[in-house]
PDB file of C-alpha atoms and ligand atoms in Angstrom:
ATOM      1  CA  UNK A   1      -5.191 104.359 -40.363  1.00  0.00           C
ATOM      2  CA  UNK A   2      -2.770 102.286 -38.576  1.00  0.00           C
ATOM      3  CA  UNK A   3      -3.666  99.802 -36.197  1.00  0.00           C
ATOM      4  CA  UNK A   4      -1.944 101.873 -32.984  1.00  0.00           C
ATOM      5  CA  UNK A   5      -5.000 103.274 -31.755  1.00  0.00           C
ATOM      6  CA  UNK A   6      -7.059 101.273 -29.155  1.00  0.00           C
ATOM      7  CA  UNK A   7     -11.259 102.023 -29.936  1.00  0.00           C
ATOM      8  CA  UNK A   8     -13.110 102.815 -27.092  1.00  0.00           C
ATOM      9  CA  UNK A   9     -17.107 102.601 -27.151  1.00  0.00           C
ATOM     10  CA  UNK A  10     -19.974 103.360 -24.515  1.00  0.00           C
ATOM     11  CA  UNK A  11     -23.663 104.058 -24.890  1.00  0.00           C
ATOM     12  CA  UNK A  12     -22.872 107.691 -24.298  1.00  0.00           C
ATOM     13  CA  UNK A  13     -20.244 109.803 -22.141  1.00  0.00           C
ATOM     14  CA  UNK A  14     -19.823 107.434 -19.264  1.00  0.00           C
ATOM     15  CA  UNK A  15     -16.747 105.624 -21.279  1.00  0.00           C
ATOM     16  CA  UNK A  16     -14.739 108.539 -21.177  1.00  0.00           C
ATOM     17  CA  UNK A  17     -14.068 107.556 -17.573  1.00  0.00           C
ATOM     18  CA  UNK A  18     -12.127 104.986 -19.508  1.00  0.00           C
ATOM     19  CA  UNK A  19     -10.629 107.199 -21.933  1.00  0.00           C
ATOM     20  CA  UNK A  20      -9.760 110.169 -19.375  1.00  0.00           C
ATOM     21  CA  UNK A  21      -7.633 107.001 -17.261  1.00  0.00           C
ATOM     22  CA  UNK A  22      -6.170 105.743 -20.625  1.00  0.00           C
ATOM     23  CA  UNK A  23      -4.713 109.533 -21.423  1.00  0.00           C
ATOM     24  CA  UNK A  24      -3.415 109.848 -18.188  1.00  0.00           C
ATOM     25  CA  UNK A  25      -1.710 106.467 -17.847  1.00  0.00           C
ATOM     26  CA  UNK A  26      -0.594 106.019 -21.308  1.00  0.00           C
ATOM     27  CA  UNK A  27      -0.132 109.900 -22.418  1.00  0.00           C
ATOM     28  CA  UNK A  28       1.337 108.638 -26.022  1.00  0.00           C
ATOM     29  CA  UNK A  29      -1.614 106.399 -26.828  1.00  0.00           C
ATOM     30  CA  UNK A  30      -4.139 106.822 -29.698  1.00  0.00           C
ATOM     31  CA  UNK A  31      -7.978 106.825 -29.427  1.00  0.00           C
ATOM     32  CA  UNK A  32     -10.994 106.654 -31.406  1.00  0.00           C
ATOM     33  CA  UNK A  33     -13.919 106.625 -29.438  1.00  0.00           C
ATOM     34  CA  UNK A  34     -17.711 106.232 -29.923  1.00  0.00           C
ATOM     35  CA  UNK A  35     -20.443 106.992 -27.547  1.00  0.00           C
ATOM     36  CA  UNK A  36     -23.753 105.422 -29.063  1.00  0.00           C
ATOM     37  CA  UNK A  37     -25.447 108.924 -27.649  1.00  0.00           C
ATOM     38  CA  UNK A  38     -28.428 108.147 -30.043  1.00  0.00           C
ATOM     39  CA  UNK A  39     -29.453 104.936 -28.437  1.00  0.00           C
ATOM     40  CA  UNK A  40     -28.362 105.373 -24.816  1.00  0.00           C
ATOM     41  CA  UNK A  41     -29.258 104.103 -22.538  1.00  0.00           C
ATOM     42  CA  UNK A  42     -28.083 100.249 -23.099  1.00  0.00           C
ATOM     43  CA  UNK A  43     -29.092  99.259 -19.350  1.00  0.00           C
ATOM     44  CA  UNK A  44     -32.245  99.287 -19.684  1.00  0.00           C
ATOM     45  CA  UNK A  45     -32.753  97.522 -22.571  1.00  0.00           C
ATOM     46  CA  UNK A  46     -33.167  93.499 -23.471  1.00  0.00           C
ATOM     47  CA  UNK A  47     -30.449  91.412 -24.238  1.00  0.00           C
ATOM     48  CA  UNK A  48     -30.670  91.344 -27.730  1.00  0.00           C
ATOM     49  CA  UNK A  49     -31.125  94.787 -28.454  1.00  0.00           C
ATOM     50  CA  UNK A  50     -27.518  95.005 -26.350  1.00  0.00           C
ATOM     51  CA  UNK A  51     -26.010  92.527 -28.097  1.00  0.00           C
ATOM     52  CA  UNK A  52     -26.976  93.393 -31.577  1.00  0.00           C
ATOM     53  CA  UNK A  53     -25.767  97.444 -30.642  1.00  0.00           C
ATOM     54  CA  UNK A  54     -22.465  96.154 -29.114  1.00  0.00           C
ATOM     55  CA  UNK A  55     -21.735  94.330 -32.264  1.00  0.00           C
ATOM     56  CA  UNK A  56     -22.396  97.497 -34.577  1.00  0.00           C
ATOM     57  CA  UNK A  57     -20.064  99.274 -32.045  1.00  0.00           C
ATOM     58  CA  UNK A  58     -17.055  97.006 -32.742  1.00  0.00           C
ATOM     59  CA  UNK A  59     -17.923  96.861 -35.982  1.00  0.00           C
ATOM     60  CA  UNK A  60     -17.351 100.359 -36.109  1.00  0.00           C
ATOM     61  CA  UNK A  61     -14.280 100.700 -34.603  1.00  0.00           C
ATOM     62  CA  UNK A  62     -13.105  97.991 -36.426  1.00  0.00           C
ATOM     63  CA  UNK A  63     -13.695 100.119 -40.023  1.00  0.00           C
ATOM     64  CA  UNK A  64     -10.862 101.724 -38.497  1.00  0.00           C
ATOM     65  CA  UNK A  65      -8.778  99.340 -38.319  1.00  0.00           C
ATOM     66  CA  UNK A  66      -7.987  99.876 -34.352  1.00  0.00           C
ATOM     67  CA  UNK A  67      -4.983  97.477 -32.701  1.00  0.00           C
ATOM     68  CA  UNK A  68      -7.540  96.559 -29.477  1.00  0.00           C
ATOM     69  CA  UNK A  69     -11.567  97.726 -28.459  1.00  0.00           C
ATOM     70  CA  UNK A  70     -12.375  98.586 -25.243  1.00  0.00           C
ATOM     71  CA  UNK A  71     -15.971  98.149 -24.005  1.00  0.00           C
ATOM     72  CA  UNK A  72     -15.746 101.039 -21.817  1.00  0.00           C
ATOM     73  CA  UNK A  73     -19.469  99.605 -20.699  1.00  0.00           C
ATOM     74  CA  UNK A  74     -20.605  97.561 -18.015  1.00  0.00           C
ATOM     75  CA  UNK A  75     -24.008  96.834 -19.631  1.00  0.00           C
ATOM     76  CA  UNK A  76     -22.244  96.017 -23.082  1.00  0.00           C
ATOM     77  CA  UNK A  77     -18.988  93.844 -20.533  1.00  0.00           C
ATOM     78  CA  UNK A  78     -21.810  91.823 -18.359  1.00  0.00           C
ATOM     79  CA  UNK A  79     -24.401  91.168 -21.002  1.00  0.00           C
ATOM     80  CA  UNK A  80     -22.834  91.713 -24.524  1.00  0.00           C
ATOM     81  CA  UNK A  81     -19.354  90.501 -24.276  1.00  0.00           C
ATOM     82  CA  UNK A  82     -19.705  86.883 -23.306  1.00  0.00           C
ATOM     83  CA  UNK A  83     -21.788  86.275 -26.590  1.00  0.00           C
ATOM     84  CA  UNK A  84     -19.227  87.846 -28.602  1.00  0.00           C
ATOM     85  CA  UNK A  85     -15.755  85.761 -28.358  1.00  0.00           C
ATOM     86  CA  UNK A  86     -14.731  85.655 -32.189  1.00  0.00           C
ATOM     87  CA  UNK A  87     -13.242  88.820 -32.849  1.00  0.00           C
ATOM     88  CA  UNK A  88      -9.964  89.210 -34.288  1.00  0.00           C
ATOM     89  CA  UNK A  89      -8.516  91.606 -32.064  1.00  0.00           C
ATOM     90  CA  UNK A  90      -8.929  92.011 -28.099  1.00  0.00           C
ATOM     91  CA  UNK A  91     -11.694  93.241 -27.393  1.00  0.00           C
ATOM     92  CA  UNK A  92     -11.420  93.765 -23.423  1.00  0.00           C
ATOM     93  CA  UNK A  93     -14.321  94.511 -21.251  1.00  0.00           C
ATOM     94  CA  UNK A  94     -14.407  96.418 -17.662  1.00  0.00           C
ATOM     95  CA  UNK A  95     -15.377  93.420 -15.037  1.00  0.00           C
ATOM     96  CA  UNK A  96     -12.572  91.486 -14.942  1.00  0.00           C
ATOM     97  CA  UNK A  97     -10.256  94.014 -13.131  1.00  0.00           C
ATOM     98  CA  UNK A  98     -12.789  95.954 -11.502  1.00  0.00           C
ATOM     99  CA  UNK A  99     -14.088  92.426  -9.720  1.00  0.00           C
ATOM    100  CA  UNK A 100      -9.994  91.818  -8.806  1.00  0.00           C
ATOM    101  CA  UNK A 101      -9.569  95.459  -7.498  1.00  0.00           C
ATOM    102  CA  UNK A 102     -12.591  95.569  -5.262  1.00  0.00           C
ATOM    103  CA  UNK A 103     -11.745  92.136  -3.909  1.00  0.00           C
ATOM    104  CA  UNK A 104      -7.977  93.067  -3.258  1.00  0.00           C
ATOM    105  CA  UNK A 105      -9.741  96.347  -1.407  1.00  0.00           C
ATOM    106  CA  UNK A 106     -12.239  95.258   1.131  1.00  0.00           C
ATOM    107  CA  UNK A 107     -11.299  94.036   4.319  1.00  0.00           C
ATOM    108  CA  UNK A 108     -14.460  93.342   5.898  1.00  0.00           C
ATOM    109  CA  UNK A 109     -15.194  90.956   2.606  1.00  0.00           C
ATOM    110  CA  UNK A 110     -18.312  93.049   2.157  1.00  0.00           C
ATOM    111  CA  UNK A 111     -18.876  94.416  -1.256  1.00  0.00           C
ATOM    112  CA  UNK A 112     -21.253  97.034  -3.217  1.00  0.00           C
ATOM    113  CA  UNK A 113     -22.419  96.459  -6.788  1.00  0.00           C
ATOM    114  CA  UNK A 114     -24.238  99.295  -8.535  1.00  0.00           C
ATOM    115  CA  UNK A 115     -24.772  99.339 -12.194  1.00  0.00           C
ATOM    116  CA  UNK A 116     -27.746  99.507 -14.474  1.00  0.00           C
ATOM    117  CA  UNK A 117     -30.686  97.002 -14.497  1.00  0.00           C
ATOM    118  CA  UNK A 118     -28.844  95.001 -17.537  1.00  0.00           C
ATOM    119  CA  UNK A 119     -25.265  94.470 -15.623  1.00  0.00           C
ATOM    120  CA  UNK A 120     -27.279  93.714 -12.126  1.00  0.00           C
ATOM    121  CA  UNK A 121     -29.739  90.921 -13.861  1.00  0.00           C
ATOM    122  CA  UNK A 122     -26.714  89.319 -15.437  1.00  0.00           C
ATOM    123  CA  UNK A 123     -25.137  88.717 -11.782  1.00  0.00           C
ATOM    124  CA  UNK A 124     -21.960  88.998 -13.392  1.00  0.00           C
ATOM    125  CA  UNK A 125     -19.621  90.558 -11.234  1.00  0.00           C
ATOM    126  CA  UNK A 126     -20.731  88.754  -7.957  1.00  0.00           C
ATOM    127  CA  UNK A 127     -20.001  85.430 -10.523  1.00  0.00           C
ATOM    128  CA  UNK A 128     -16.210  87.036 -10.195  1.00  0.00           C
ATOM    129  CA  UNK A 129     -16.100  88.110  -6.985  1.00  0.00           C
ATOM    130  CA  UNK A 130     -17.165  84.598  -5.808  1.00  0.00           C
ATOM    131  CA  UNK A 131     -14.709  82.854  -8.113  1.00  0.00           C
ATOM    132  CA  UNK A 132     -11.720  84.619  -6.880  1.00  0.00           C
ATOM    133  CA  UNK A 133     -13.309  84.529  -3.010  1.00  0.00           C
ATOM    134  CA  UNK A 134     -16.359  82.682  -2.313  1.00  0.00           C
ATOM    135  CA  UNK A 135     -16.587  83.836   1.609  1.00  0.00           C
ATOM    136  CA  UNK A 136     -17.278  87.601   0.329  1.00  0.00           C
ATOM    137  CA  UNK A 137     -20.919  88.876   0.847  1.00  0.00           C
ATOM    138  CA  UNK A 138     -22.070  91.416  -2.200  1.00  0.00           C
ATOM    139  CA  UNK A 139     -24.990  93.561  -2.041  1.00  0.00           C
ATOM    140  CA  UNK A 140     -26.484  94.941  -5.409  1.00  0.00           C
ATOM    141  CA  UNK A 141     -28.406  97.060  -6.082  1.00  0.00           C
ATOM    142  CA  UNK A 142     -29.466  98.669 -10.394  1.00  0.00           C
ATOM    143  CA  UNK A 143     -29.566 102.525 -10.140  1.00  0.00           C
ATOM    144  CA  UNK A 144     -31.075 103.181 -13.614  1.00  0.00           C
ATOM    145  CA  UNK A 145     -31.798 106.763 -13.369  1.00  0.00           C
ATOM    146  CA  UNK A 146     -28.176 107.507 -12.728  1.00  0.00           C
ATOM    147  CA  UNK A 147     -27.069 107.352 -16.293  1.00  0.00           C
ATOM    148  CA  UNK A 148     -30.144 110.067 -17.394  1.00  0.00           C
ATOM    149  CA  UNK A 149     -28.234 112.258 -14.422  1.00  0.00           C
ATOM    150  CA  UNK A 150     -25.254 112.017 -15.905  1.00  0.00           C
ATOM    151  CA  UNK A 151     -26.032 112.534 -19.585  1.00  0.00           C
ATOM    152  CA  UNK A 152     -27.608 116.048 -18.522  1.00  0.00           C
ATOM    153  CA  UNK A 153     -24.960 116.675 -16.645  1.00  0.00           C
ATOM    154  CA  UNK A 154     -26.815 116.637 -13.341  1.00  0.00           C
ATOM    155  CA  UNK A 155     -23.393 115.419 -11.510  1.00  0.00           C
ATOM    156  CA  UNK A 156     -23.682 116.685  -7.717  1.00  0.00           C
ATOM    157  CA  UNK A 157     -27.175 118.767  -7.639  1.00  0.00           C
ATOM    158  CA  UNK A 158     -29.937 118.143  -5.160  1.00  0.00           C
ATOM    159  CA  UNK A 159     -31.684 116.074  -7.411  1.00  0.00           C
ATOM    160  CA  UNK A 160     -29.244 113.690  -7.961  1.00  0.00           C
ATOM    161  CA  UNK A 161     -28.231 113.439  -3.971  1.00  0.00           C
ATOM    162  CA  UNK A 162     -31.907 112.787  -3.839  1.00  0.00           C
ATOM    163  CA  UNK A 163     -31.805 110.096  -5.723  1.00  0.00           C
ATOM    164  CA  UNK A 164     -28.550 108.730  -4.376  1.00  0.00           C
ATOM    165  CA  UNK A 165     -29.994 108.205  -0.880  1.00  0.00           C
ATOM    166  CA  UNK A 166     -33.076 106.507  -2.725  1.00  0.00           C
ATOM    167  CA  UNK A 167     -30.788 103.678  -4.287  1.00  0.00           C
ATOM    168  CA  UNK A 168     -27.700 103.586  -1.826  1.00  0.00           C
ATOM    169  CA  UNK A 169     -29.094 103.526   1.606  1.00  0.00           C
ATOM    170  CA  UNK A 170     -29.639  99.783   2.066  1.00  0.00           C
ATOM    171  CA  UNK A 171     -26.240  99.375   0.480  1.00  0.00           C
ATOM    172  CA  UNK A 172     -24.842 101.560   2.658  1.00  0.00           C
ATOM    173  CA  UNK A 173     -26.729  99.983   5.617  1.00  0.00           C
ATOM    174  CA  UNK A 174     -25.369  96.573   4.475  1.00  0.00           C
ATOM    175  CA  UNK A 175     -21.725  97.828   5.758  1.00  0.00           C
ATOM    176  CA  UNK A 176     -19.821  97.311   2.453  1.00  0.00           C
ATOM    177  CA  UNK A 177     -16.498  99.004   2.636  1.00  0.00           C
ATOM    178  CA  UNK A 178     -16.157  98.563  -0.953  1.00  0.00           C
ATOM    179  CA  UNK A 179     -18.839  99.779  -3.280  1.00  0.00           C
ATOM    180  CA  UNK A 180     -18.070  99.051  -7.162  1.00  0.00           C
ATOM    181  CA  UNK A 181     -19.172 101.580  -9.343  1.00  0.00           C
ATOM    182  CA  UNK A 182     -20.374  99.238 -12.383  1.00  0.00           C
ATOM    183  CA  UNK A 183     -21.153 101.455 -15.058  1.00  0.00           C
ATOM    184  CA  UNK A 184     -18.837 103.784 -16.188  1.00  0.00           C
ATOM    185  CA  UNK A 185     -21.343 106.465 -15.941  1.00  0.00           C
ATOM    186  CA  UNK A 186     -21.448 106.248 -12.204  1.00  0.00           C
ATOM    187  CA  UNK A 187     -17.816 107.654 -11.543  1.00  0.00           C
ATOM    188  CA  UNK A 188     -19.127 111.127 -12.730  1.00  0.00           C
ATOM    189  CA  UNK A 189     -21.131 110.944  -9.875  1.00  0.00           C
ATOM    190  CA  UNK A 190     -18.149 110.348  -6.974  1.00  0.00           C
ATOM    191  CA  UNK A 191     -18.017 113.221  -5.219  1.00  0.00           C
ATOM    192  CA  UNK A 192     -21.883 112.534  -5.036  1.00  0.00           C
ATOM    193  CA  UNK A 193     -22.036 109.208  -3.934  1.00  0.00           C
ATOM    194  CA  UNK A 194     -18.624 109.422  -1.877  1.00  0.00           C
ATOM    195  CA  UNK A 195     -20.139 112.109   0.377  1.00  0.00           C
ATOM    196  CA  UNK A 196     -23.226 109.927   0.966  1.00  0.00           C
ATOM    197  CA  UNK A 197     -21.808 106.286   1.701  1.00  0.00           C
ATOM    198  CA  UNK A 198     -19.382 107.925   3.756  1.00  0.00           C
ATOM    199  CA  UNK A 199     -14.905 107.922   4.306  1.00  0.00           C
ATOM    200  CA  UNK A 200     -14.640 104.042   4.910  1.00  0.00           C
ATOM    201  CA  UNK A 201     -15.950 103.329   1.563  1.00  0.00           C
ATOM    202  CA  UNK A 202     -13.680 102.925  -0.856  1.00  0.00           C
ATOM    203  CA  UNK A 203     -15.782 103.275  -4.534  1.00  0.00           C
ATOM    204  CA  UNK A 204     -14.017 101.263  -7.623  1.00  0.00           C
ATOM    205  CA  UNK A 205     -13.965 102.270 -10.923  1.00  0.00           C
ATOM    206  CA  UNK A 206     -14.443 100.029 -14.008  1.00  0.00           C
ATOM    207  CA  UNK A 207     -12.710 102.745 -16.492  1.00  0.00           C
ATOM    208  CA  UNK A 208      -9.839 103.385 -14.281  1.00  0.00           C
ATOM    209  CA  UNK A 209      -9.444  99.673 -13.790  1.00  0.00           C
ATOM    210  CA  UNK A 210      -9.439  98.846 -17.383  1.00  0.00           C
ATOM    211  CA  UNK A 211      -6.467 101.220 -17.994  1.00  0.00           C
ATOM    212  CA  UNK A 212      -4.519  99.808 -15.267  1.00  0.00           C
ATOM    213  CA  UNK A 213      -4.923  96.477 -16.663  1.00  0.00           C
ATOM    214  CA  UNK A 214      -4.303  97.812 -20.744  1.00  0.00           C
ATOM    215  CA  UNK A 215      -0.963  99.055 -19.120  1.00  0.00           C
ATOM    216  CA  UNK A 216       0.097  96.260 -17.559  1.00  0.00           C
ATOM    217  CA  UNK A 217      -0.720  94.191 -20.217  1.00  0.00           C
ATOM    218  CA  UNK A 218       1.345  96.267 -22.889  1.00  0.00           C
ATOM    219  CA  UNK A 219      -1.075  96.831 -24.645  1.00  0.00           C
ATOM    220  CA  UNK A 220      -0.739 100.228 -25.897  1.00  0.00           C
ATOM    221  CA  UNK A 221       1.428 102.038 -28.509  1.00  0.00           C
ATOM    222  CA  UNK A 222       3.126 105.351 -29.129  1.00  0.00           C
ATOM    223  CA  UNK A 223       1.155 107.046 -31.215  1.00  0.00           C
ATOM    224  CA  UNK A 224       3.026 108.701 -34.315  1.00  0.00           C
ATOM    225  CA  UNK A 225       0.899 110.499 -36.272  1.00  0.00           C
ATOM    226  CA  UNK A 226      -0.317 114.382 -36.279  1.00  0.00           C
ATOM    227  CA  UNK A 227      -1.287 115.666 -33.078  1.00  0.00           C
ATOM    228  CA  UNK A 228      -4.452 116.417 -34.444  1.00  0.00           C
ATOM    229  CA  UNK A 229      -5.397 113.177 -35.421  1.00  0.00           C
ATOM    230  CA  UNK A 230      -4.801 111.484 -31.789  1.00  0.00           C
ATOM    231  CA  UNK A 231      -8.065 111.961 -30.424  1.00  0.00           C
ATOM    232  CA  UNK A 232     -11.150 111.175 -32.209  1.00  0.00           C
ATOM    233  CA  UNK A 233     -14.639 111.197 -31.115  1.00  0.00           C
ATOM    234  CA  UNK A 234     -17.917 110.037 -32.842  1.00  0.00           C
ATOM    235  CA  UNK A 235     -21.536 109.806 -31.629  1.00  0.00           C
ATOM    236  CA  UNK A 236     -24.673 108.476 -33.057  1.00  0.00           C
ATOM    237  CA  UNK A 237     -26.996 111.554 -32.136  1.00  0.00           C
ATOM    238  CA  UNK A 238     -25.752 115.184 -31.936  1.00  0.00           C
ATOM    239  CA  UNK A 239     -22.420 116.247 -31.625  1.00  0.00           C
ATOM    240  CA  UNK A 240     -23.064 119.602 -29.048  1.00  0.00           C
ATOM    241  CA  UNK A 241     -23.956 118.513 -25.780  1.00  0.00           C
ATOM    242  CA  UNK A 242     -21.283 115.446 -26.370  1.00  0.00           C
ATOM    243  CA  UNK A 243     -18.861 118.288 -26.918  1.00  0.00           C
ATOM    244  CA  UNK A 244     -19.673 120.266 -23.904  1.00  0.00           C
ATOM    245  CA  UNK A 245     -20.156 117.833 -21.636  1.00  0.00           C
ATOM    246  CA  UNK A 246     -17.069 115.529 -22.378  1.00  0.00           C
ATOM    247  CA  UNK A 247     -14.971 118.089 -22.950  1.00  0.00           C
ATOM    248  CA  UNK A 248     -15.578 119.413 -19.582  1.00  0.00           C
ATOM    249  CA  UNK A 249     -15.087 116.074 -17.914  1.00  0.00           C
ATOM    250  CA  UNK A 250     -11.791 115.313 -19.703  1.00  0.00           C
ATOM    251  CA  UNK A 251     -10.639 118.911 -18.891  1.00  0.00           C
ATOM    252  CA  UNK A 252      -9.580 119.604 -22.458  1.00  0.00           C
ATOM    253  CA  UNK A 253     -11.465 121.346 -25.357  1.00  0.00           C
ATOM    254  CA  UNK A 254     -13.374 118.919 -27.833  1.00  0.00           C
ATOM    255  CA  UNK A 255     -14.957 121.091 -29.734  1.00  0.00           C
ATOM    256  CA  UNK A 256     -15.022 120.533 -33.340  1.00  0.00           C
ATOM    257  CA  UNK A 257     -13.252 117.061 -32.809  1.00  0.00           C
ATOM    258  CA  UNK A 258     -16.593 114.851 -32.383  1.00  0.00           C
ATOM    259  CA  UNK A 259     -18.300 114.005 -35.708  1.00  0.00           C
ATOM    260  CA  UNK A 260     -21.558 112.420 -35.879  1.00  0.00           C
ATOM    261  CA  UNK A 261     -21.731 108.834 -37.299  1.00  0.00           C
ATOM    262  CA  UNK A 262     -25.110 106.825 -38.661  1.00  0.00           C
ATOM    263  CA  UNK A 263     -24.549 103.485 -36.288  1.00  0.00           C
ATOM    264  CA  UNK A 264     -27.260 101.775 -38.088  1.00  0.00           C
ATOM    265  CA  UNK A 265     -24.844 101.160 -41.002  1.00  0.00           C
ATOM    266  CA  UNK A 266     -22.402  98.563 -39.474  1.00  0.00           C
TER     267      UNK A 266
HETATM  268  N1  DGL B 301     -22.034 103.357 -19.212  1.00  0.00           N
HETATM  269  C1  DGL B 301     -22.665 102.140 -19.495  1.00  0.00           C
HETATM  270  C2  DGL B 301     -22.473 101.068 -18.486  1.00  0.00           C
HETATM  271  O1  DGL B 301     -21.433 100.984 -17.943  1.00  0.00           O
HETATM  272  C3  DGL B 301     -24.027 102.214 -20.074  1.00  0.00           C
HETATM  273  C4  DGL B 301     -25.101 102.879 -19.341  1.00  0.00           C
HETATM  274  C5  DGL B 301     -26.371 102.736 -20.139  1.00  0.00           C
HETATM  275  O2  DGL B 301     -26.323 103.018 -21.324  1.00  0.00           O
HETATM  276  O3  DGL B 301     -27.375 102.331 -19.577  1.00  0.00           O
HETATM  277  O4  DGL B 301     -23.294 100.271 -18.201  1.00  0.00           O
END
């Protein structure tokens, strides 16, 4: 395998925000992605237990001998990523850009963090936000059922709305016009959360971010191998509801394509 593809990993489905940008962006670019669908969720978990999965993760993509990983995660990006600086090849998290976007956005300087327990206890993105502007006010808030809503494929029912109005009221009673959307879970939830905070919010979104910023960094290849080989998908649990779900989201048939991988090895 040639080292053209970029690997992409999240705890489960919410990274193929990431991958769904990176195929519309970068149409000729190669993927291999894994969503760790047998130990999701990450967020709610220690920091160890993150660390020590993120590391099998780009270990695994690494057997593959990938060009560049993306940690198409916020939990693994805020909590994981700073521990793990000695890779030989990029290894590029979401924060970064998504902090630079949502503080090129607002113009009342008042910004919205959601994202699981893990990536609001590490304070990480209001640590970026305040290093590029320190007169912005952020409001946070973890929303850790979101990511169960989302891997059932509740995406805009009255339970999740429910539970949208729960979390996001205060945030939305804060004024933000700029709500970041910290785990890439979340953004399969827009229309939800749109509706509720409302026009003059503009949401930002880590996976759509990280493209931008893989593009303008060149750092993506033309990928010239058989078609069928372009897009490959692994999970750690089974392979059906990944296929149904994600296939439906990235509006193009998976089935078949997603293999099931023991994680525990790397
Ligand atoms: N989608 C991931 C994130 O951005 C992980 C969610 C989870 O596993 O808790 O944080």
């Amino acid at each position: 395998m040639s080292n053209q593809y970029i690997g992409v990993f999240d705890s489960g489905l919410g990274g193929l925000t990431a991958v769904k940008e990176i195929m519309r962006l970068m149409p000729k670019q190669s993927i291999i992605y894994f969503g760790d669908t047998g130990r999701v969720p990450y967020g709610t978990r220690g920091r160890d237990t993150i660390i020590k999965y993120v590391k099998g993760d780009i270990r695994f993509l690494k057997s593959f001998g990938v060009g560049a990983i993306v940690a198409a995660c916020g939990t693994a990006s805020s909590v994981a990523l700073p521990e793990i600086k000695d890779e030989e090849i990029p290894v590029i998290g979401v924060l970064d850009a998504t902090a630079e976007k949502a503080v090129k956005v607002t113009k009342n300087k008042k910004i919205g963090i959601i994202g699981t327990p893990g990536t609001i206890k590490s304070v990480a993105y209001e640590k970026l936000i305040h290093n590029i502007d320190s007169d912005i006010f952020t409001f946070s808030r973890a929303c850790p059922l979101f990511v169960p809503l989302v891997e059932n494929g509740y995406f805009n029912n009255d339970a999740t709305r429910f539970v949208i109005e729960d979390y996001l009221t205060d945030i939305k009673n804060s004024g933000v016009d700029t709500l970041i959307l910290g785990c890439t879970h979340y953004p399969l939830l827009k229309t939800a959360i749109s509706e509720f905070m409302g026009e003059g919010v503009t949401l930002v979104e880590p996976g759509a971010e990280v493209a931008a910023y893989i593009k303008k960094q060149g750092l993506y290849s033309e990928f010239e191998g058989n078609e069928i080989d372009k897009y490959q998908f692994y999970v750690s649990d089974n392979t059906e509801s990944f296929e149904e779900l994600g296939g439906v989201f990235l509006q193009q048939k998976i089935i078949g394509q997603v293999k099931k991988i023991d994680i525990e090895k790397y």
